[in-house]
Amino acid sequence: MSIALFLEQILNGLQLGVTLFLMAAGLTLIFGVMGLINLAHGSLFMVGGFVCAAIAAATGSFWLGLAASLVAAAALGAIVEIVVIRRLYDRDHLDQVLATFALVLMFSEGVRFIFGSFPLYLDPPEMLAGPITLPGGLPYPAYRLAIILAGLLIAVGLGLLISRTRLGMQIRAGESDREMIAALGVDIRFLYTVVFALGAALAGFAGAMIGAIQSVQVGMGEPVLILAFVVIVIGGIGSIRGALVAALIVGIVDTMGRFLLPSLLANVMEASAARGVGSAIASMLIYLLMAVVLVFKPKGLFPANA
Amino acid sequence: MKKAVIALAAATALAAGAAQAFADPVKVGMITTLSGGGASLGIDVRDGFELALKQSGRDDIELIIEDDARKPDLAVQLSDKLIQSDKVDVMTGIIWSNLAMAVIPGAVAQDKIYLSPNAGPSALAGAGCNENYFNVAWQNDNLHEAMGAHASSAGYEKAFILAPNYPAGQDALTGFKRFFKGEIANELYTKLGQTDYAAEIAEIRASGADSVFFFLPGGMGIAFMKQYAGAGVDVPLLGPAFSFDQAILQAVGDAALGVKNTSQWSKDLDNETNKAFVESFQAEYDRLPSLYASQGFDTANLLISAMDAASISDKDAFRAALKAANFKSTRGDFKFGPNNHPIQDIYVREVIKEGDVFTNKLVGVALEDHADAYAADCKM
Amino acid sequence: MPKLITEHRLNIILALILLIGPLVAHYAEEPFLVTLATRATILALAGVGLNIALGLGGLVSFGHAAFFGLGGYAVGILASHHQTYQPLMTAPFVINGTNQMLILWMVAIIVSGIAALLIGALSLRTSGVYFIMITLAFAQMIYYFAISWPAYGGEDGLSIYVRNAFPGINTLRPLDFFLLCYAVLIVVLIAQWRMTGARFGVALQAVRQNEGRVAALGLSPYRIRLAAFVISGMVTGLAGALYADLNRFVSPTMLSWHLSGEIMVFIILGGVARLFGPVVGACLFVLFEHLFGSFTNHWQFFLGAALLAVVLFARGGFIGLVAGRVEHD
């Protein structure tokens, strides 16, 4: 195994981490601010992917599709918040889980009804389609670099939003004491709608960007949902920084696990068994990681309300 | 579970007297995947089957369609319903091997005839074979074996192979290795449902392989091909038709162009039945048929041919009629091996673009008169 | 809305409906409906198991499919070894396969109990959404393991060709098997009823309502919760064992988080923490699937809508609608 391959895998791990952050950012925002477990997050991701594919196919422009997916996801998020989510803030976790689970069922069938069961076509835009040569001679897909850039920009942007703007101040206040901020005259209902729509927009944006290099089909949001939850739980719910750090850790652990486990195990067992066992363990690895983290730090690495 | 009871009233004047010679009507129960991920395969099989029934103009076949949503326990429940409640004579439709293994052994043990339009698990081709079970598509390993043979004859010497870590994936790589004579650069098992293949692609790049064989059905394959194209790794891709069917190709787009894949059927196979099938399918459903649709079509025609030769109430004669496979298949000549699985040519196709549509073009034959590797274990 | 009937009477009526319905179906020569009722009964049992942890104990476990699947696989593995006449283990002592249901049930209960002990011991150190996620994580681990371990079929699953044997009953007859499952369900329900009124049940509900006060009384909330979690896992494991025999098939789908979610759906549809809540919920779910499924492929949309309506407006589920709020007697 060469240094070049090792470095490329580290880069892949980081890229996977940023992708996971992109998926998880919206979820941690919603849960952190509103204390709401939103299982429909994966569905908003899916809607983003589908809208982008549909608009891109109709207009021929990926960028228009991307913009449309942001708008559509935000709008859908706002509507869902006003009609359904609003009634759930005071309920316990079970109700939130079940209500948003119900939304998942409805969104999935709704999308299938509108778009059919066949996967949709969505490709990255022409200018980002091929590889770029990184310093050192390593070719790397340009689009993945774009994803890394987008993810980091969003991380910085969210961080700035929360710490430097008025909205961010209200969000932070809402996280610590919901009743007090309402008593102080902040329109808490409007705030929550905005936050939910923002979280939905982030999910939809992720769906469009990631859908371009994966597949746009019903059910594309489910693996995302589980991964996003794993990331925010490891990172600590409500913490953007925690989500980013956890996402990077999960990305690297998963990538290196897939890459190294089979060959490491081949040292102690016969090759085909090593492959099978190694790959089985690699697929469970992030869950093992989450369980280990929770055993030692039951509220995640950087709990927001410590 | 859409219950579509199609009682075909005679739509055209029946000139073929032979078709009415054995008049016992046949009730067919089709359990297939019409919802959830992977529904496109079930929809294609159903559409192909229904097209054949419609074209035959017969009114003695009653078709009951149920949706298994890709859940094995639901499939078992539907099978119970079809057998106990609807009292079907013949069953068909299952797409996935795990659902097939849940349903078929029980169904054939209750003396129902099962015609598989897709799933071909090795257990049912070898020791688990049964006189009531006929597979009209292929045995699961066939297309992979064919690609192994083609890769060798095309001069590839060092192959990088990958598949998801589940029985069908493990079988796929085993099948490829059975016929590939070169060296295996690396054998990787990915996680079922994995969507990000950057790590695997990096390993392909570093391995020095001259070819990549992959089996990644559905969304997994779409993701892999798109990411592979973006990574600029020039090693040619090879795979079975499952990753390159009509529906998937439209979703992948340019990234799939030029890729070779193996299949027992291609839309440009040069025989009358196939040409008519492709044309009529396109006219009826406004899309090109996939190999799954051709399998559904052939299954229905096999059934009809058996009904022309024997009555369902005489099971032995009916089974013999099925085994004789005296029907016009979209693949040309069709024959069964001793374990009721097809012995057929497996072709190599290349992905091309015709106008706006991505599709496959026939470029060669990988294996001729290929039987499956498990026939010897079948004690029928 | 004023209640129509006391919960106790409602429970008896429901138990009778569930018994009489399939009997009628059997004599009307509709064995499939009997099979459908058996499926509802077994899923109800799984829900009863989860309800002990979730309804009584307030532990929202999103990983109960793990116990359901483990129970199922215990049966599947032992039965398959029996079918092929190969022992499961020869060292350090011989374990042969078996097809006796009573033994299989014992094994399923013990295996899922041990799993629940291990998973619970670790998970109960967390709370809230972390608890939900960690239970999900453990179930996912077992799921991915089952898919990739080829020895017992992996994703293809494992078939049990002939239903296992129970002394004195022909388990292949749908009605007989249904009555067996029904009897198990009733026994478990009676046991839960007694437990809820007994010291342990009271302590468990107290822990759910106010942990601090219970600790102040000198009891250990952690131990009480763990005990409840283990019992809950064992009951769900037993349901999994019955399910394996119903379908004559086990597969990793029994371990998927979808199933965990579905079991929760039964409970909420019927009424959380109500004794017969999971029973009603499972029956409604099976009816939905069967009836709506025949009309449209998109029946899950309506299931989602119904579930949403129940969560938002009919908090107590079906039993809450009909029998009013929980009585404290």
XYZ file of N, CA, C and O in Angstrom, chain B residues 26-127:
408
model
N -56.796 -21.366 -16.375
C -55.676 -21.378 -15.439
C -55.689 -20.096 -14.631
O -55.832 -19.006 -15.172
N -55.523 -20.249 -13.322
C -55.467 -19.073 -12.455
C -54.004 -18.839 -12.100
O -53.340 -19.722 -11.549
N -53.519 -17.637 -12.401
C -52.112 -17.332 -12.152
C -52.001 -16.297 -11.048
O -52.672 -15.267 -11.077
N -51.160 -16.581 -10.067
C -50.919 -15.615 -9.004
C -49.540 -15.001 -9.185
O -48.539 -15.714 -9.194
N -49.490 -13.688 -9.355
C -48.204 -13.025 -9.545
C -47.879 -12.188 -8.308
O -48.601 -11.252 -7.973
N -46.789 -12.557 -7.618
C -46.324 -11.760 -6.479
C -45.066 -11.060 -6.942
O -44.071 -11.697 -7.255
N -45.093 -9.749 -7.026
C -43.906 -9.054 -7.496
C -43.767 -7.723 -6.775
O -44.635 -7.331 -5.997
N -42.655 -7.033 -7.016
C -42.376 -5.812 -6.273
C -42.859 -4.606 -7.059
O -42.291 -4.263 -8.082
N -43.930 -3.985 -6.567
C -44.483 -2.855 -7.296
C -44.363 -1.555 -6.523
O -44.821 -0.520 -6.969
N -43.762 -1.617 -5.321
C -43.598 -0.379 -4.566
C -42.279 -0.409 -3.841
O -41.678 -1.465 -3.662
N -41.832 0.755 -3.422
C -40.546 0.822 -2.753
C -39.395 0.847 -3.743
O -39.585 0.893 -4.949
N -38.186 0.839 -3.230
C -37.009 0.835 -4.090
C -36.972 -0.466 -4.876
O -37.342 -1.493 -4.368
N -36.547 -0.421 -6.111
C -36.508 -1.666 -6.881
C -37.831 -2.020 -7.522
O -37.964 -3.064 -8.145
N -38.811 -1.131 -7.388
C -40.115 -1.440 -7.973
C -40.067 -1.472 -9.491
O -40.904 -2.118 -10.127
N -39.086 -0.788 -10.074
C -39.063 -0.735 -11.539
C -38.905 -2.132 -12.138
O -39.419 -2.416 -13.214
N -38.210 -3.040 -11.421
C -38.044 -4.392 -11.954
C -39.378 -5.135 -11.982
O -39.734 -5.775 -12.990
N -40.115 -5.033 -10.866
C -41.397 -5.728 -10.807
C -42.384 -5.169 -11.817
O -43.144 -5.898 -12.443
N -42.354 -3.852 -11.964
C -43.261 -3.217 -12.912
C -42.957 -3.700 -14.320
O -43.859 -3.999 -15.108
N -41.662 -3.805 -14.654
C -41.300 -4.295 -15.986
C -41.754 -5.731 -16.211
O -42.291 -6.069 -17.267
N -41.525 -6.588 -15.229
C -41.930 -7.989 -15.364
C -43.439 -8.074 -15.556
O -43.938 -8.771 -16.443
N -44.162 -7.333 -14.750
C -45.625 -7.362 -14.854
C -46.070 -6.874 -16.214
O -46.924 -7.473 -16.868
N -45.485 -5.774 -16.669
C -45.906 -5.214 -17.963
C -45.607 -6.167 -19.112
O -46.414 -6.326 -20.028
N -44.426 -6.804 -19.060
C -44.095 -7.766 -20.113
C -45.068 -8.936 -20.111
O -45.565 -9.369 -21.154
N -45.375 -9.437 -18.927
C -46.294 -10.574 -18.788
C -47.667 -10.204 -19.322
O -48.285 -10.936 -20.108
N -48.152 -9.038 -18.906
C -49.506 -8.629 -19.312
C -49.587 -8.392 -20.809
O -50.605 -8.676 -21.445
N -48.488 -7.871 -21.383
C -48.496 -7.631 -22.819
C -48.668 -8.944 -23.576
O -49.453 -9.039 -24.531
N -47.945 -9.973 -23.118
C -48.052 -11.273 -23.786
C -49.464 -11.828 -23.659
O -50.021 -12.379 -24.614
N -50.060 -11.687 -22.493
C -51.424 -12.195 -22.300
C -52.388 -11.468 -23.225
O -53.261 -12.061 -23.848
N -52.192 -10.148 -23.292
C -53.105 -9.356 -24.124
C -52.971 -9.755 -25.589
O -53.964 -9.897 -26.301
N -51.726 -9.957 -26.028
C -51.519 -10.293 -27.431
C -52.054 -11.665 -27.776
O -52.371 -11.946 -28.929
N -52.136 -12.547 -26.772
C -52.615 -13.889 -27.074
C -54.114 -13.906 -27.283
O -54.645 -14.827 -27.886
N -54.800 -12.902 -26.737
C -56.241 -12.818 -26.933
C -57.022 -13.910 -26.224
O -58.191 -14.136 -26.503
N -56.415 -14.574 -25.274
C -57.099 -15.692 -24.618
C -57.984 -15.198 -23.483
O -57.703 -14.199 -22.841
N -59.027 -15.962 -23.215
C -59.888 -15.579 -22.098
C -59.873 -16.631 -21.003
O -60.693 -16.601 -20.091
N -58.929 -17.563 -21.067
C -58.943 -18.616 -20.053
C -57.790 -18.490 -19.071
O -57.439 -19.453 -18.392
N -57.206 -17.320 -19.001
C -56.151 -17.092 -18.013
C -56.602 -15.973 -17.095
O -56.884 -14.862 -17.538
N -56.662 -16.256 -15.799
C -57.028 -15.226 -14.832
C -55.770 -14.851 -14.055
O -55.143 -15.700 -13.428
N -55.392 -13.591 -14.101
C -54.151 -13.147 -13.468
C -54.460 -12.313 -12.233
O -55.189 -11.335 -12.305
N -53.904 -12.708 -11.105
C -54.061 -11.932 -9.872
C -52.689 -11.401 -9.497
O -51.741 -12.170 -9.330
N -52.576 -10.086 -9.368
C -51.279 -9.460 -9.107
C -51.239 -8.924 -7.684
O -52.165 -8.253 -7.247
N -50.179 -9.230 -6.965
C -50.016 -8.709 -5.605
C -48.648 -8.068 -5.465
O -47.687 -8.502 -6.095
N -48.572 -7.065 -4.607
C -47.319 -6.347 -4.414
C -46.652 -6.786 -3.120
O -47.237 -6.699 -2.045
N -45.404 -7.252 -3.226
C -44.725 -7.724 -2.013
C -43.884 -6.648 -1.342
O -43.317 -6.883 -0.277
N -43.773 -5.462 -1.946
C -43.010 -4.347 -1.355
C -41.618 -4.774 -0.912
O -41.035 -4.194 -0.010
N -41.084 -5.810 -1.540
C -39.751 -6.324 -1.241
C -39.635 -6.855 0.188
O -38.543 -6.930 0.731
N -40.731 -7.240 0.818
C -40.662 -7.776 2.176
C -40.918 -9.280 2.151
O -41.984 -9.706 1.726
N -39.969 -10.075 2.653
C -40.150 -11.532 2.593
C -41.389 -12.003 3.347
O -42.095 -12.889 2.879
N -41.670 -11.406 4.526
C -42.814 -11.924 5.283
C -44.121 -11.582 4.593
O -45.080 -12.368 4.624
N -44.152 -10.445 3.917
C -45.351 -10.081 3.160
C -45.524 -11.032 1.985
O -46.632 -11.480 1.683
N -44.405 -11.384 1.351
C -44.472 -12.301 0.214
C -45.024 -13.651 0.657
O -45.851 -14.252 -0.027
N -44.576 -14.114 1.823
C -45.079 -15.400 2.334
C -46.576 -15.307 2.592
O -47.347 -16.204 2.257
N -46.985 -14.189 3.177
C -48.402 -14.014 3.480
C -49.228 -13.985 2.201
O -50.289 -14.614 2.112
N -48.711 -13.278 1.182
C -49.429 -13.206 -0.089
C -49.491 -14.575 -0.752
O -50.490 -14.946 -1.358
N -48.396 -15.319 -0.619
C -48.373 -16.653 -1.189
C -49.450 -17.520 -0.531
O -50.182 -18.245 -1.194
N -49.541 -17.405 0.794
C -50.589 -18.149 1.500
C -51.962 -17.751 0.992
O -52.826 -18.596 0.769
N -52.152 -16.461 0.795
C -53.466 -15.985 0.348
C -53.776 -16.530 -1.039
O -54.858 -17.044 -1.291
N -52.788 -16.461 -1.939
C -53.039 -16.909 -3.300
C -53.340 -18.405 -3.331
O -54.197 -18.859 -4.081
N -52.618 -19.151 -2.512
C -52.814 -20.600 -2.554
C -54.081 -21.002 -1.806
O -54.892 -21.788 -2.295
N -54.266 -20.456 -0.595
C -55.383 -20.918 0.223
C -56.701 -20.261 -0.157
O -57.740 -20.895 -0.161
N -56.642 -18.965 -0.405
C -57.885 -18.219 -0.618
C -58.272 -18.158 -2.092
O -59.402 -18.441 -2.457
N -57.321 -17.753 -2.923
C -57.638 -17.594 -4.345
C -57.499 -18.882 -5.119
O -57.933 -18.961 -6.263
N -56.830 -19.871 -4.531
C -56.682 -21.188 -5.138
C -56.083 -21.120 -6.543
O -56.639 -21.639 -7.504
N -54.936 -20.457 -6.628
C -54.290 -20.354 -7.939
C -53.669 -21.688 -8.329
O -53.410 -22.543 -7.487
N -53.424 -21.842 -9.637
C -52.781 -23.064 -10.123
C -51.295 -22.852 -10.333
O -50.483 -23.740 -10.124
N -50.979 -21.645 -10.836
C -49.601 -21.340 -11.202
C -49.195 -20.052 -10.497
O -50.005 -19.143 -10.343
N -47.946 -19.988 -10.057
C -47.475 -18.750 -9.439
C -46.244 -18.249 -10.166
O -45.509 -19.029 -10.795
N -46.027 -16.928 -10.062
C -44.888 -16.333 -10.749
C -44.593 -14.976 -10.160
O -45.262 -14.537 -9.218
N -43.588 -14.308 -10.674
C -43.414 -12.883 -10.418
C -42.285 -12.437 -9.511
O -41.849 -11.302 -9.608
N -41.774 -13.304 -8.610
C -40.852 -12.776 -7.604
C -39.527 -12.335 -8.217
O -38.916 -13.045 -9.003
N -39.091 -11.152 -7.797
C -37.879 -10.558 -8.352
C -36.637 -10.962 -7.557
O -35.604 -11.274 -8.120
N -36.733 -10.907 -6.236
C -35.533 -11.005 -5.396
C -35.331 -12.404 -4.854
O -36.274 -13.074 -4.447
N -34.041 -12.819 -4.784
C -33.748 -14.176 -4.348
C -34.181 -14.438 -2.916
O -34.598 -15.548 -2.597
N -34.091 -13.447 -2.034
C -34.465 -13.755 -0.653
C -35.969 -13.982 -0.527
O -36.410 -14.862 0.202
N -36.751 -13.235 -1.300
C -38.187 -13.489 -1.286
C -38.494 -14.820 -1.953
O -39.391 -15.558 -1.532
N -37.722 -15.129 -3.006
C -37.947 -16.403 -3.698
C -37.723 -17.565 -2.734
O -38.518 -18.501 -2.669
N -36.641 -17.499 -1.966
C -36.348 -18.592 -1.051
C -37.402 -18.708 0.044
O -37.615 -19.766 0.608
N -38.068 -17.602 0.349
C -39.114 -17.659 1.375
C -40.378 -18.307 0.844
O -41.090 -18.992 1.567
N -40.671 -18.086 -0.417
C -41.974 -18.477 -0.961
C -41.945 -19.792 -1.729
O -42.799 -20.654 -1.552
N -40.942 -19.946 -2.605
C -41.004 -21.046 -3.581
C -40.975 -22.441 -2.959
O -41.800 -23.276 -3.334
N -40.073 -22.733 -2.026
C -40.080 -24.107 -1.494
C -41.456 -24.518 -0.959
O -41.916 -25.629 -1.223
N -42.107 -23.602 -0.245
C -43.426 -23.930 0.289
C -44.459 -24.107 -0.808
O -45.292 -25.019 -0.766
N -44.405 -23.220 -1.800
C -45.417 -23.271 -2.863
C -45.304 -24.549 -3.678
O -46.313 -25.216 -3.968
N -44.082 -24.923 -4.070
C -43.961 -26.127 -4.899
C -44.243 -27.382 -4.086
O -44.712 -28.390 -4.618
N -44.009 -27.288 -2.776
C -44.326 -28.443 -1.940
C -45.831 -28.662 -1.882
O -46.291 -29.776 -1.648
N -46.596 -27.588 -2.088
C -48.060 -27.734 -2.125
C -48.538 -27.997 -3.538
O -49.709 -27.749 -3.859
N -47.622 -28.461 -4.381
C -47.927 -28.873 -5.750
C -48.449 -27.741 -6.630
O -49.261 -27.951 -7.525
N -47.954 -26.508 -6.355
C -48.269 -25.425 -7.274
C -47.092 -25.282 -8.225
O -45.949 -25.461 -7.835
N -47.374 -24.925 -9.445
C -46.289 -24.732 -10.404
C -45.774 -23.310 -10.270
O -46.555 -22.361 -10.192
N -44.444 -23.155 -10.237
C -43.880 -21.819 -10.119
C -42.991 -21.545 -11.314
O -42.067 -22.290 -11.593
N -43.265 -20.442 -12.014
C -42.433 -20.038 -13.152
C -41.717 -18.758 -12.755
O -42.338 -17.711 -12.603
N -40.397 -18.842 -12.601
C -39.693 -17.654 -12.136
C -39.287 -16.760 -13.294
O -38.552 -17.185 -14.178
N -39.745 -15.501 -13.302
C -39.362 -14.587 -14.368
C -38.101 -13.815 -14.049
O -37.684 -12.968 -14.826
N -37.503 -14.076 -12.872
C -36.289 -13.340 -12.534
C -35.382 -14.100 -11.571
O -34.359 -14.608 -11.974
N -35.745 -14.158 -10.313
C -34.824 -14.705 -9.310
C -34.405 -16.129 -9.651
O -35.234 -16.980 -9.945
N -33.097 -16.405 -9.561
C -32.620 -17.748 -9.858
C -31.605 -18.217 -8.838
O -30.435 -18.454 -9.152
N -32.012 -18.331 -7.548
C -31.017 -18.685 -6.532
C -30.425 -20.068 -6.776
O -31.100 -20.969 -7.267
N -29.160 -20.219 -6.385
C -28.460 -21.464 -6.669
C -29.078 -22.634 -5.916
O -29.062 -23.762 -6.406
N -29.631 -22.364 -4.719
C -30.213 -23.460 -3.950
C -31.300 -24.174 -4.744
O -31.453 -25.387 -4.661
N -32.072 -23.410 -5.510
C -33.173 -24.028 -6.252
C -32.725 -24.610 -7.589
O -33.496 -25.257 -8.278
N -31.478 -24.353 -7.955
C -30.976 -24.916 -9.203
C -30.256 -26.232 -8.941
O -30.127 -27.065 -9.825
N -29.805 -26.405 -7.737
C -29.031 -27.590 -7.392
C -29.843 -28.544 -6.539
O -30.856 -29.079 -6.973
N -29.418 -28.690 -5.302
C -30.059 -29.683 -4.448
C -31.535 -29.406 -4.205
O -32.312 -30.318 -3.959
